[in-house]
mmCIF file of C-alpha atoms in Angstrom:
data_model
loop_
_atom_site.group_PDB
_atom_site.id
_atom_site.type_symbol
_atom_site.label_atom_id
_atom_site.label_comp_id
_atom_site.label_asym_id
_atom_site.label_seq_id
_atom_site.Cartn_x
_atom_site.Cartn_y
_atom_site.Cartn_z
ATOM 1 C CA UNK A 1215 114.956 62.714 160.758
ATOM 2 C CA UNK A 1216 117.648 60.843 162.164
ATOM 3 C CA UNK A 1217 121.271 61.935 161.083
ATOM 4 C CA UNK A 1218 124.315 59.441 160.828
ATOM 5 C CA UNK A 1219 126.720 60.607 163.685
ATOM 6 C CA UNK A 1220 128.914 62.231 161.517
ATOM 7 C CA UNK A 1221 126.449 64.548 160.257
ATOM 8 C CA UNK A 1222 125.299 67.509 161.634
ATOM 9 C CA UNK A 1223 122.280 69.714 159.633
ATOM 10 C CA UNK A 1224 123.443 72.763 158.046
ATOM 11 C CA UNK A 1225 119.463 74.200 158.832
ATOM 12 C CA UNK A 1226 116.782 72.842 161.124
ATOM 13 C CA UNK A 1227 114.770 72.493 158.037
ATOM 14 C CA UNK A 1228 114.122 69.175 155.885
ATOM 15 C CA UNK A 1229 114.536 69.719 152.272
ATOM 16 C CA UNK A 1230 111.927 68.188 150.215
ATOM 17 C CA UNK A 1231 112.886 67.136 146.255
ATOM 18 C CA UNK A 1232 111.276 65.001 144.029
ATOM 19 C CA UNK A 1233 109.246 63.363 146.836
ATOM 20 C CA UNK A 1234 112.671 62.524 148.530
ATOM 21 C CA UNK A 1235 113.591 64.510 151.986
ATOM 22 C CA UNK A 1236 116.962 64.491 152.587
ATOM 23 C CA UNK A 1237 119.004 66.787 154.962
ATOM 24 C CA UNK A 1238 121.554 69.469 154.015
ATOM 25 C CA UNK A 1239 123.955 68.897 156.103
ATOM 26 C CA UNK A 1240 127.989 69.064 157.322
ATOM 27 C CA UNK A 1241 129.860 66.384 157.665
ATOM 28 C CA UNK A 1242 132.387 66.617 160.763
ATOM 29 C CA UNK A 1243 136.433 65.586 159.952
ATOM 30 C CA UNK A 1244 138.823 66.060 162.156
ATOM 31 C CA UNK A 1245 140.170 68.969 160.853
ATOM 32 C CA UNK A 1246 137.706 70.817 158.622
ATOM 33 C CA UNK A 1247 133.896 70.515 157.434
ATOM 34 C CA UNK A 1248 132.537 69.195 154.289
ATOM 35 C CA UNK A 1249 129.122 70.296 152.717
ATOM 36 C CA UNK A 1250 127.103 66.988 152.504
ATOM 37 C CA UNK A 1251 123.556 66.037 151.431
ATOM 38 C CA UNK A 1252 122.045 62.483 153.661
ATOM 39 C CA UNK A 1253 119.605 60.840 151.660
ATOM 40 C CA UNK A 1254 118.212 58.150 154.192
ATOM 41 C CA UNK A 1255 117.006 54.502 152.999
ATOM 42 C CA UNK A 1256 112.880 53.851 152.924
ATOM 43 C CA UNK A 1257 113.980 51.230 154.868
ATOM 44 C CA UNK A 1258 117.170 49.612 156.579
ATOM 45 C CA UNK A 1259 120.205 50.799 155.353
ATOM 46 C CA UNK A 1260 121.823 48.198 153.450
ATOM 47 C CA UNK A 1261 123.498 49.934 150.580
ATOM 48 C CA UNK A 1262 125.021 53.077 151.163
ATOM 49 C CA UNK A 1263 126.131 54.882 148.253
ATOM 50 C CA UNK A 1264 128.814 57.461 149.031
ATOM 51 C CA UNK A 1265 128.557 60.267 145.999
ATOM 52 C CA UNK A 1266 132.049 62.604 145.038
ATOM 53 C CA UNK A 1267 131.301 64.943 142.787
ATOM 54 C CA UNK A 1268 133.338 66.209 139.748
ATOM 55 C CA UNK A 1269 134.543 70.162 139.730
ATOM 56 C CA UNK A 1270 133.189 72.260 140.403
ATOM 57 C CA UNK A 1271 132.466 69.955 143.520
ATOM 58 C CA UNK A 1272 129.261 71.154 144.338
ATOM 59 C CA UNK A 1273 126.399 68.508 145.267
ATOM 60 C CA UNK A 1274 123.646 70.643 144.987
ATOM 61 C CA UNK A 1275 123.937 70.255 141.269
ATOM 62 C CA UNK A 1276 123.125 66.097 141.613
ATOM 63 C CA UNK A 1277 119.747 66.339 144.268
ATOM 64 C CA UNK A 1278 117.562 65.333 140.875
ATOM 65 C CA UNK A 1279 120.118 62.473 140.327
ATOM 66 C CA UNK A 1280 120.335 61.291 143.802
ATOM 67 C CA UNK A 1281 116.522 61.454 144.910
ATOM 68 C CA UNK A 1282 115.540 59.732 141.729
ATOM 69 C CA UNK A 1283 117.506 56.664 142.944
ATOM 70 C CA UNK A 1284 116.617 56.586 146.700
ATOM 71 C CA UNK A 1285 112.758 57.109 145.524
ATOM 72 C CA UNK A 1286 113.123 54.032 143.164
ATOM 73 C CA UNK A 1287 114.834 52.258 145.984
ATOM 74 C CA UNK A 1288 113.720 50.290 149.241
ATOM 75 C CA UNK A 1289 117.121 49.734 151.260
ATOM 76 C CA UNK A 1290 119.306 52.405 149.289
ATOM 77 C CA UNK A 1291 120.776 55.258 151.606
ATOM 78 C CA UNK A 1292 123.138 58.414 149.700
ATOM 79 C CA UNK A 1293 125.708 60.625 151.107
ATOM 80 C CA UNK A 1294 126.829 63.218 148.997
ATOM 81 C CA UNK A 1295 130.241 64.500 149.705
ATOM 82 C CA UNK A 1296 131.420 67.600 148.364
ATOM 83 C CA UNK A 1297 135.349 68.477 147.967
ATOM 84 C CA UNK A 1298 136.865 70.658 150.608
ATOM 85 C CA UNK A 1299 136.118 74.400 149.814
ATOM 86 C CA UNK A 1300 133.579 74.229 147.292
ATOM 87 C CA UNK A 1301 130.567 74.946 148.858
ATOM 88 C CA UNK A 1302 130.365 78.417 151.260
ATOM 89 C CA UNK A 1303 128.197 76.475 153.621
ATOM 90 C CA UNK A 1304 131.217 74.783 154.930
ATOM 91 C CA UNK A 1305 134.290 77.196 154.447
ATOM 92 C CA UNK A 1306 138.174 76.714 154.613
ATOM 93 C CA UNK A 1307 140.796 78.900 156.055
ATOM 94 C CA UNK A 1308 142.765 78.294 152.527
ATOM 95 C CA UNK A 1309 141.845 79.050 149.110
ATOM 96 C CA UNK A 1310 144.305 76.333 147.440
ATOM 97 C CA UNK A 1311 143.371 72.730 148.161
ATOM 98 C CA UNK A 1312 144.915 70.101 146.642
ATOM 99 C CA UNK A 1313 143.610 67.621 144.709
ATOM 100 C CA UNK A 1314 145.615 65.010 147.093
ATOM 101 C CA UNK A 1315 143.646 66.740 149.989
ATOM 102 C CA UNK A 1316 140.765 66.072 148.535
ATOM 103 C CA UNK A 1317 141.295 62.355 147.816
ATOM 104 C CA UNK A 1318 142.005 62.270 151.875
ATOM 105 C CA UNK A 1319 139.002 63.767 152.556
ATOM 106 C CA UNK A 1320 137.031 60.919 150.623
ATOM 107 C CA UNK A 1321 138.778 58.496 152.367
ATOM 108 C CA UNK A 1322 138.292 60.106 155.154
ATOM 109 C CA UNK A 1323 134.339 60.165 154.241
ATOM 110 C CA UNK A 1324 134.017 56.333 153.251
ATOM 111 C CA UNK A 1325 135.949 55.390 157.100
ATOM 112 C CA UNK A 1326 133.172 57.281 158.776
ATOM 113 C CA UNK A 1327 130.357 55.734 156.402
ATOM 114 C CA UNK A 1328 132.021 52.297 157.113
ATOM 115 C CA UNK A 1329 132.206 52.936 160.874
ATOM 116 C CA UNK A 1330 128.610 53.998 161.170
ATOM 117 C CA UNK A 1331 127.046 50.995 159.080
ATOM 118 C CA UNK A 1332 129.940 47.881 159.472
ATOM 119 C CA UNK A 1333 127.589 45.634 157.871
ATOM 120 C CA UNK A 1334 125.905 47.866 154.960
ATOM 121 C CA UNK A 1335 127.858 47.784 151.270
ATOM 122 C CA UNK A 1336 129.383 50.833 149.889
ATOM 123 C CA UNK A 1337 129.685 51.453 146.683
ATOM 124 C CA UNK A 1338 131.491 54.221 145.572
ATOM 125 C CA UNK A 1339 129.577 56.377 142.764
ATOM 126 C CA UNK A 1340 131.869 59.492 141.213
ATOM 127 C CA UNK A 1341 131.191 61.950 138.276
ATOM 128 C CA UNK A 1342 133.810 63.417 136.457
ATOM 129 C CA UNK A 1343 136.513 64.150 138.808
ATOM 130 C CA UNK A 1344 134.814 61.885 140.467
ATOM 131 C CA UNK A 1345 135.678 58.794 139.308
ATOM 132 C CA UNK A 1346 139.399 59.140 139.549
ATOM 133 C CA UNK A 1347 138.955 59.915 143.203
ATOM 134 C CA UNK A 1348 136.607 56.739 143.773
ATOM 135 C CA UNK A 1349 139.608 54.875 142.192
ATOM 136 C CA UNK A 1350 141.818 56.127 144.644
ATOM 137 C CA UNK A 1351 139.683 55.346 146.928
ATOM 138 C CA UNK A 1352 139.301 52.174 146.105
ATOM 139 C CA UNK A 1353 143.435 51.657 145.848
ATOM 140 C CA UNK A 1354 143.267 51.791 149.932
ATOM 141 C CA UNK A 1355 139.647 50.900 150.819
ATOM 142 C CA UNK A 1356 139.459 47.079 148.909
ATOM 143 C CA UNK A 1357 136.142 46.652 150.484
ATOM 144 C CA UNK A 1358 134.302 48.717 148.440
ATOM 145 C CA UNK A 1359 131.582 46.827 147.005
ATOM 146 C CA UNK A 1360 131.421 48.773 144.022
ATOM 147 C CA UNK A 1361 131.987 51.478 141.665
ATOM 148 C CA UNK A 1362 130.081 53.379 139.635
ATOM 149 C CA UNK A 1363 131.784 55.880 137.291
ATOM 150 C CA UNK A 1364 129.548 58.503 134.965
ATOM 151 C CA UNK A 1365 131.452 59.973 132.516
ATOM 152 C CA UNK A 1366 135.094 58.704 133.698
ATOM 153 C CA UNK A 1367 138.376 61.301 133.776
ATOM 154 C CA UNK A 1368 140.244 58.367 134.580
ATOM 155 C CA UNK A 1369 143.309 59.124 131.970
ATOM 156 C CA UNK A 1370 145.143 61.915 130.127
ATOM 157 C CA UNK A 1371 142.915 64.439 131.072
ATOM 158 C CA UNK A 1372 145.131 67.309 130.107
ATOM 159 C CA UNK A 1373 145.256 65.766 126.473
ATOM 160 C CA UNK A 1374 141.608 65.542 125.745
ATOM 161 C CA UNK A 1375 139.459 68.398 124.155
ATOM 162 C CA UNK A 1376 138.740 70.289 126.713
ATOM 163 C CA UNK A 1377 141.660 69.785 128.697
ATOM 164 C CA UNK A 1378 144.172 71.679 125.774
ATOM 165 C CA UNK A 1379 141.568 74.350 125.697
ATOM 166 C CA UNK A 1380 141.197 75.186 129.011
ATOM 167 C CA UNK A 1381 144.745 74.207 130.640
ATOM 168 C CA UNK A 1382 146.960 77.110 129.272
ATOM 169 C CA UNK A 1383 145.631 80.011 130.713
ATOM 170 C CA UNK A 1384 142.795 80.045 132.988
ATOM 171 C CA UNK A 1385 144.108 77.574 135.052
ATOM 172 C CA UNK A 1386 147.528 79.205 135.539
ATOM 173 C CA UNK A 1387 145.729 82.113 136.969
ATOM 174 C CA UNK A 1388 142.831 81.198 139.615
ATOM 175 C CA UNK A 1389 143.605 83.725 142.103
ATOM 176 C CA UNK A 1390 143.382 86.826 139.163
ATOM 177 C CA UNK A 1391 140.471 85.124 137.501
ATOM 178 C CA UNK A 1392 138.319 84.341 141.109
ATOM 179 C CA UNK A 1393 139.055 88.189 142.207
ATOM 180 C CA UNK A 1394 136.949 89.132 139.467
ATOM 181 C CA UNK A 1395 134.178 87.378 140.812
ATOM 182 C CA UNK A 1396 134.136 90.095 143.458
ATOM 183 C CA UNK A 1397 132.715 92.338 140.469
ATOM 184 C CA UNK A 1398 129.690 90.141 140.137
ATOM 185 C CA UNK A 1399 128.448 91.605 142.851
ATOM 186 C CA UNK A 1400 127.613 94.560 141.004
ATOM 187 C CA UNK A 1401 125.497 92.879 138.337
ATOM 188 C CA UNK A 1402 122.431 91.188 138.503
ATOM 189 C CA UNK A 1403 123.480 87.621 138.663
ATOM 190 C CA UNK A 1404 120.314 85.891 139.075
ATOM 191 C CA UNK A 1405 118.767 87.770 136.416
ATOM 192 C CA UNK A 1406 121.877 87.364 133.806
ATOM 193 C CA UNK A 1407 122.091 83.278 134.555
ATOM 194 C CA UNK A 1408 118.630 82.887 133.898
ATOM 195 C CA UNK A 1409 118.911 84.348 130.885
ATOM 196 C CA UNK A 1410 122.140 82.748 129.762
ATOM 197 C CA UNK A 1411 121.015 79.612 130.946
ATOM 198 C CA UNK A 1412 117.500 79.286 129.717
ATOM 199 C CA UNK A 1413 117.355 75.740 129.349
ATOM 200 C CA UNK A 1414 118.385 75.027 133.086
ATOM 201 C CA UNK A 1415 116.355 74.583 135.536
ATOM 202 C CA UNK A 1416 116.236 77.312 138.405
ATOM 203 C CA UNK A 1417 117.836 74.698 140.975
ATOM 204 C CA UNK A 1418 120.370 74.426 139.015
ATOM 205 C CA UNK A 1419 120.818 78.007 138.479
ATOM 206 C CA UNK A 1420 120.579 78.678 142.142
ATOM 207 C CA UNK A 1421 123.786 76.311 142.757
ATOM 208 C CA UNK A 1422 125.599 78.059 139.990
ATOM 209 C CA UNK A 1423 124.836 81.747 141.438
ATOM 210 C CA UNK A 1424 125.694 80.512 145.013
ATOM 211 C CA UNK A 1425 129.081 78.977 143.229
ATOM 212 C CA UNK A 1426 129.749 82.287 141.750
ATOM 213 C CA UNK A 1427 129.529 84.775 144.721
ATOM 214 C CA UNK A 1428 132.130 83.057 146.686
ATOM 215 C CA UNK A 1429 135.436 83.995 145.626
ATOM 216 C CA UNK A 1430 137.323 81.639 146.945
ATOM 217 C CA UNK A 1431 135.048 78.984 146.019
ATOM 218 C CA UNK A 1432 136.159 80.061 142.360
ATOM 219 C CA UNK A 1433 139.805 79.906 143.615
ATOM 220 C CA UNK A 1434 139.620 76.900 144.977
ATOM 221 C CA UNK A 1435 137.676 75.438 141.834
ATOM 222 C CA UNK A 1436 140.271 76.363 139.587
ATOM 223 C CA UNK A 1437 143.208 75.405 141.794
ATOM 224 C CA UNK A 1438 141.958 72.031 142.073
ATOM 225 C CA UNK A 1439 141.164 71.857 137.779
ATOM 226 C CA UNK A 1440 145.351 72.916 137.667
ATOM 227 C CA UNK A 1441 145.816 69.936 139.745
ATOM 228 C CA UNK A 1442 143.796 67.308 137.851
ATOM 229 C CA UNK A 1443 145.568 68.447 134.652
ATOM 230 C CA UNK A 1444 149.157 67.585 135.692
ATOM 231 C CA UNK A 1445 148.137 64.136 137.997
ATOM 232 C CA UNK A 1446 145.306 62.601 136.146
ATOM 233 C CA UNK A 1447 148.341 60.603 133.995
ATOM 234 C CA UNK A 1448 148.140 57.229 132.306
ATOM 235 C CA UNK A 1449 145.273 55.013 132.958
ATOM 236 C CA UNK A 1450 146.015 52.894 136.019
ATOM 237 C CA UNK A 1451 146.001 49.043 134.242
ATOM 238 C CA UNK A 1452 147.023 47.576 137.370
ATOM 239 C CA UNK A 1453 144.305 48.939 139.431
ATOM 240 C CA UNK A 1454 141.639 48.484 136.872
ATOM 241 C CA UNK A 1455 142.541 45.141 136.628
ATOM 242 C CA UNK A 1456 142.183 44.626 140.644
ATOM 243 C CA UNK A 1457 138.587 45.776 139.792
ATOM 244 C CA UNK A 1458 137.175 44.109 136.926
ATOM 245 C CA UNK A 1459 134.241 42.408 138.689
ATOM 246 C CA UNK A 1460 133.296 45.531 140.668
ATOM 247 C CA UNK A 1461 133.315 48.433 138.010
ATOM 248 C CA UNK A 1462 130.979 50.290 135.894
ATOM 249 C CA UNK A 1463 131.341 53.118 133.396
ATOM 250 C CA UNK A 1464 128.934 55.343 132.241
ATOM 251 C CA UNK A 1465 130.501 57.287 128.963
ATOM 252 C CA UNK A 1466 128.163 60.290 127.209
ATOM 253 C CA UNK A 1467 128.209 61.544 123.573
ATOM 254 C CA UNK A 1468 130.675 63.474 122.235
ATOM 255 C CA UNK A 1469 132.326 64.366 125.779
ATOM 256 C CA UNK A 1470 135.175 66.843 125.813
ATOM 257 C CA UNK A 1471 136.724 65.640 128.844
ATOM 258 C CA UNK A 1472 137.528 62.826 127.874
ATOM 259 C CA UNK A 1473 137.852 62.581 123.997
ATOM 260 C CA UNK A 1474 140.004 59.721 122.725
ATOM 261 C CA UNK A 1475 140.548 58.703 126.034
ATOM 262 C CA UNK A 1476 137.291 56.441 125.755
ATOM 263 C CA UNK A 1477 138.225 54.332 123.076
ATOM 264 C CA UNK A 1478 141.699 53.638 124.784
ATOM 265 C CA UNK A 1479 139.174 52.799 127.860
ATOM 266 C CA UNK A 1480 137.206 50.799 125.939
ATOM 267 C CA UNK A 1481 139.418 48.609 124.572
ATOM 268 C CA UNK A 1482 141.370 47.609 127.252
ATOM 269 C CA UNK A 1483 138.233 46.533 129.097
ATOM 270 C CA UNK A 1484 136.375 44.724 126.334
ATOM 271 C CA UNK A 1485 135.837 41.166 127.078
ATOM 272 C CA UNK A 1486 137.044 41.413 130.381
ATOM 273 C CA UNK A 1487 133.751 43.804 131.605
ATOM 274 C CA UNK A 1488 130.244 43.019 130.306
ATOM 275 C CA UNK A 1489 128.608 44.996 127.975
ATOM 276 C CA UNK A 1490 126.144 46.222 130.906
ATOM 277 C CA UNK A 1491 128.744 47.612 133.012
ATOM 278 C CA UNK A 1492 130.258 49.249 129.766
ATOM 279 C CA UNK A 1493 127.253 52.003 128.866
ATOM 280 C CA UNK A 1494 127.988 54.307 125.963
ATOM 281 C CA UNK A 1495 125.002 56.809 126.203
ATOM 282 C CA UNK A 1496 123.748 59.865 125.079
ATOM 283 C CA UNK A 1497 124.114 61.720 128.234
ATOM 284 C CA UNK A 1498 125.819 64.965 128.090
ATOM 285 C CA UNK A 1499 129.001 65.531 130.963
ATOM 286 C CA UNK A 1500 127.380 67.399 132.470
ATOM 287 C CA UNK A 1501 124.319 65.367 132.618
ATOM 288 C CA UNK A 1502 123.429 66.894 136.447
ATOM 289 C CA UNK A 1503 121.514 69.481 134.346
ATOM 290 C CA UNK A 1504 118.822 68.069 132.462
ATOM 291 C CA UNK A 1505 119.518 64.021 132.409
ATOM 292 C CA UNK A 1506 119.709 62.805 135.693
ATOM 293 C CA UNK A 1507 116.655 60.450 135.630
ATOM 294 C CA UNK A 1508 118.650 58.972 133.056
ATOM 295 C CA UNK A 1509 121.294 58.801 134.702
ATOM 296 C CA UNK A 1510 119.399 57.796 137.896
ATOM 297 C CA UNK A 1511 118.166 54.417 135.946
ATOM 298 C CA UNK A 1512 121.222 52.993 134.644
ATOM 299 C CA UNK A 1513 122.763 53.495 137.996
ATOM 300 C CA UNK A 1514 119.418 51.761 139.537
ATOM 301 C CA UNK A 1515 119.911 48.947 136.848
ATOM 302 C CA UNK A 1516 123.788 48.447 138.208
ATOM 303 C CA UNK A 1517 121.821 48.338 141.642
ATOM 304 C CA UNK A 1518 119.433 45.516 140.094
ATOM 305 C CA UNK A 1519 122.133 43.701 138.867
ATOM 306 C CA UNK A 1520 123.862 43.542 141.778
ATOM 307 C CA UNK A 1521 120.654 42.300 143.285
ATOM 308 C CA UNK A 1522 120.706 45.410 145.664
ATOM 309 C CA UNK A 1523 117.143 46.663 144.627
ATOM 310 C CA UNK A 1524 114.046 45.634 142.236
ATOM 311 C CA UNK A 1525 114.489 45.311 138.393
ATOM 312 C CA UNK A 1526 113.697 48.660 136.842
ATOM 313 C CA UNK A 1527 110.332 48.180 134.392
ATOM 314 C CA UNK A 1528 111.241 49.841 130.922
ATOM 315 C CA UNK A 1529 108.431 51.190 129.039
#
């Protein structure tokens, strides 16, 4: 299977997921690696969607997400890029990297995308985390076709839900708290996770345990949540604005990441955005779990309506 230049496999073999193959790869910068997962197009490539994860920023967690789309799609190529030292396939020298680091390194993914396909449309597709690094992506790269943001931290993150609970403690720590991931080595992991996590499936599981018995993985995890809490701010009107025609949002039910920050959202896109680019849904945050065919259709329905690929048929 060819491999865009910028791409090198991380294994000579081809995985195989849902009927997809796609190629676990490493994406070359110029002065680190990047874990990365090249979904190619059926066809030509004349859509690439470039994928940033949320955090932890690991995109093993979206292949059922991503293969649903590229199966229900003729011309539709994926890359996903995961944040700098979150995945042990591609390590860093330093445990700490900034969230600023990591919006370079997605700009730094969507110049090599552009230089490899010049003619192709990007659109920019974020979870999470995500999405307020496509925006900032966006901010420098105006050509972007498109954006497509599930369950959007765009705003206040450190005052929603889950933000209060979490942002005191753990996150002040992530050195102390990662060191004691050297003790899972002493337990059965596997066997614990599966049992803790019942309703996952094992693929899942398997990204989680990898996650887990990498130290500074878990450091750099952490480090990285610290830095969304103090710089994920006030929503950015001006920059929303800039993108009226081009953005979607994909908001779940009763999300703790984002809490009253949806309404606030909402209502400063209603009747500027259409309805069908404004999806409130059922979907979980962490949807990567168990609902990304779900996911995986509205996202192929923001494809159809940007007459990219072939109306989706709804039972």
């Amino acid at each position: 299977m060819m491999l865009p230049s910028f791409l090198r496999p991380s294994s000579t073999q081809t995985t195989d997921s849902a009927s997809v193959k796609f190629v676990d790869a490493v994406a070359k910068h110029g002065t680190h690696d990047t874990h990365a997962l090249w979904f190619p197009p059926k066809g030509s490539p004349e859509t690439i969607l470039l994928f940033i994860p949320g955090n932890p920023g690991c995109v093993g967690f979206y292949i059922p997400l991503l293969s649903h789309i590229v199966e229900n799609s003729e011309n539709v190529a994926v890359i996903a890029h995961a944040h700098v030292g979150h995945a042990s396939i591609a390590p860093f020298p330093s445990a700490y990297v900034s969230l600023d680091f990591q919006i370079q390194n997605a700009l730094e993914a969507y110049d090599l995308v552009h230089e490899e396909f010049p003619t192709s449309r990007i659109i920019l597709v974020g979870h999470s985390l995500g999405t307020w690094i496509c925006l900032q992506v966006s901010k420098q790269r105006p050509s972007v076709t498109a954006l497509f943001l599930l369950c959007p931290t765009i705003s206040n993150l450190a005052k929603t839900p889950n933000g209060r609970a979490l942002g005191s403690v753990v996150l002040q720590f992530p050195g102390h708290v990662s060191w004691m991931a050297h003790l899972l080595a002493l337990v059965p992991l596997s066997t614990i996770l599966s049992l803790v996590y019942r309703a996952w499936p094992a693929q899942q599981i398997t990204v989680l345990e990898t996650l887990l018995r990498h130290p500074s993985s878990i450091h750099a995890c952490l480090s990285l949540a610290n830095d969304e809490m103090t710089s994920i701010k006030e929503l950015d009107k001006p920059l929303m604005n800039s993108l009226l025609d081009r953005v979607h949002l994909l908001y779940g039910t009763d999300d703790g990441w984002i809490g009253q920050e949806e309404q606030a959202v909402l209502h400063f896109l209603d009747g500027r955005v259409p309805a069908e680019r404004l999806l409130k849904t059922k979907v979980p945050h962490a949807f990567c779990i168990n609902d990304s065919e779900l996911v995986a259709t509205y996202c192929l329905d923001w494809l159809a309506s940007l007459e990219l690929v072939a109306n989706q048929e709804k039972e």
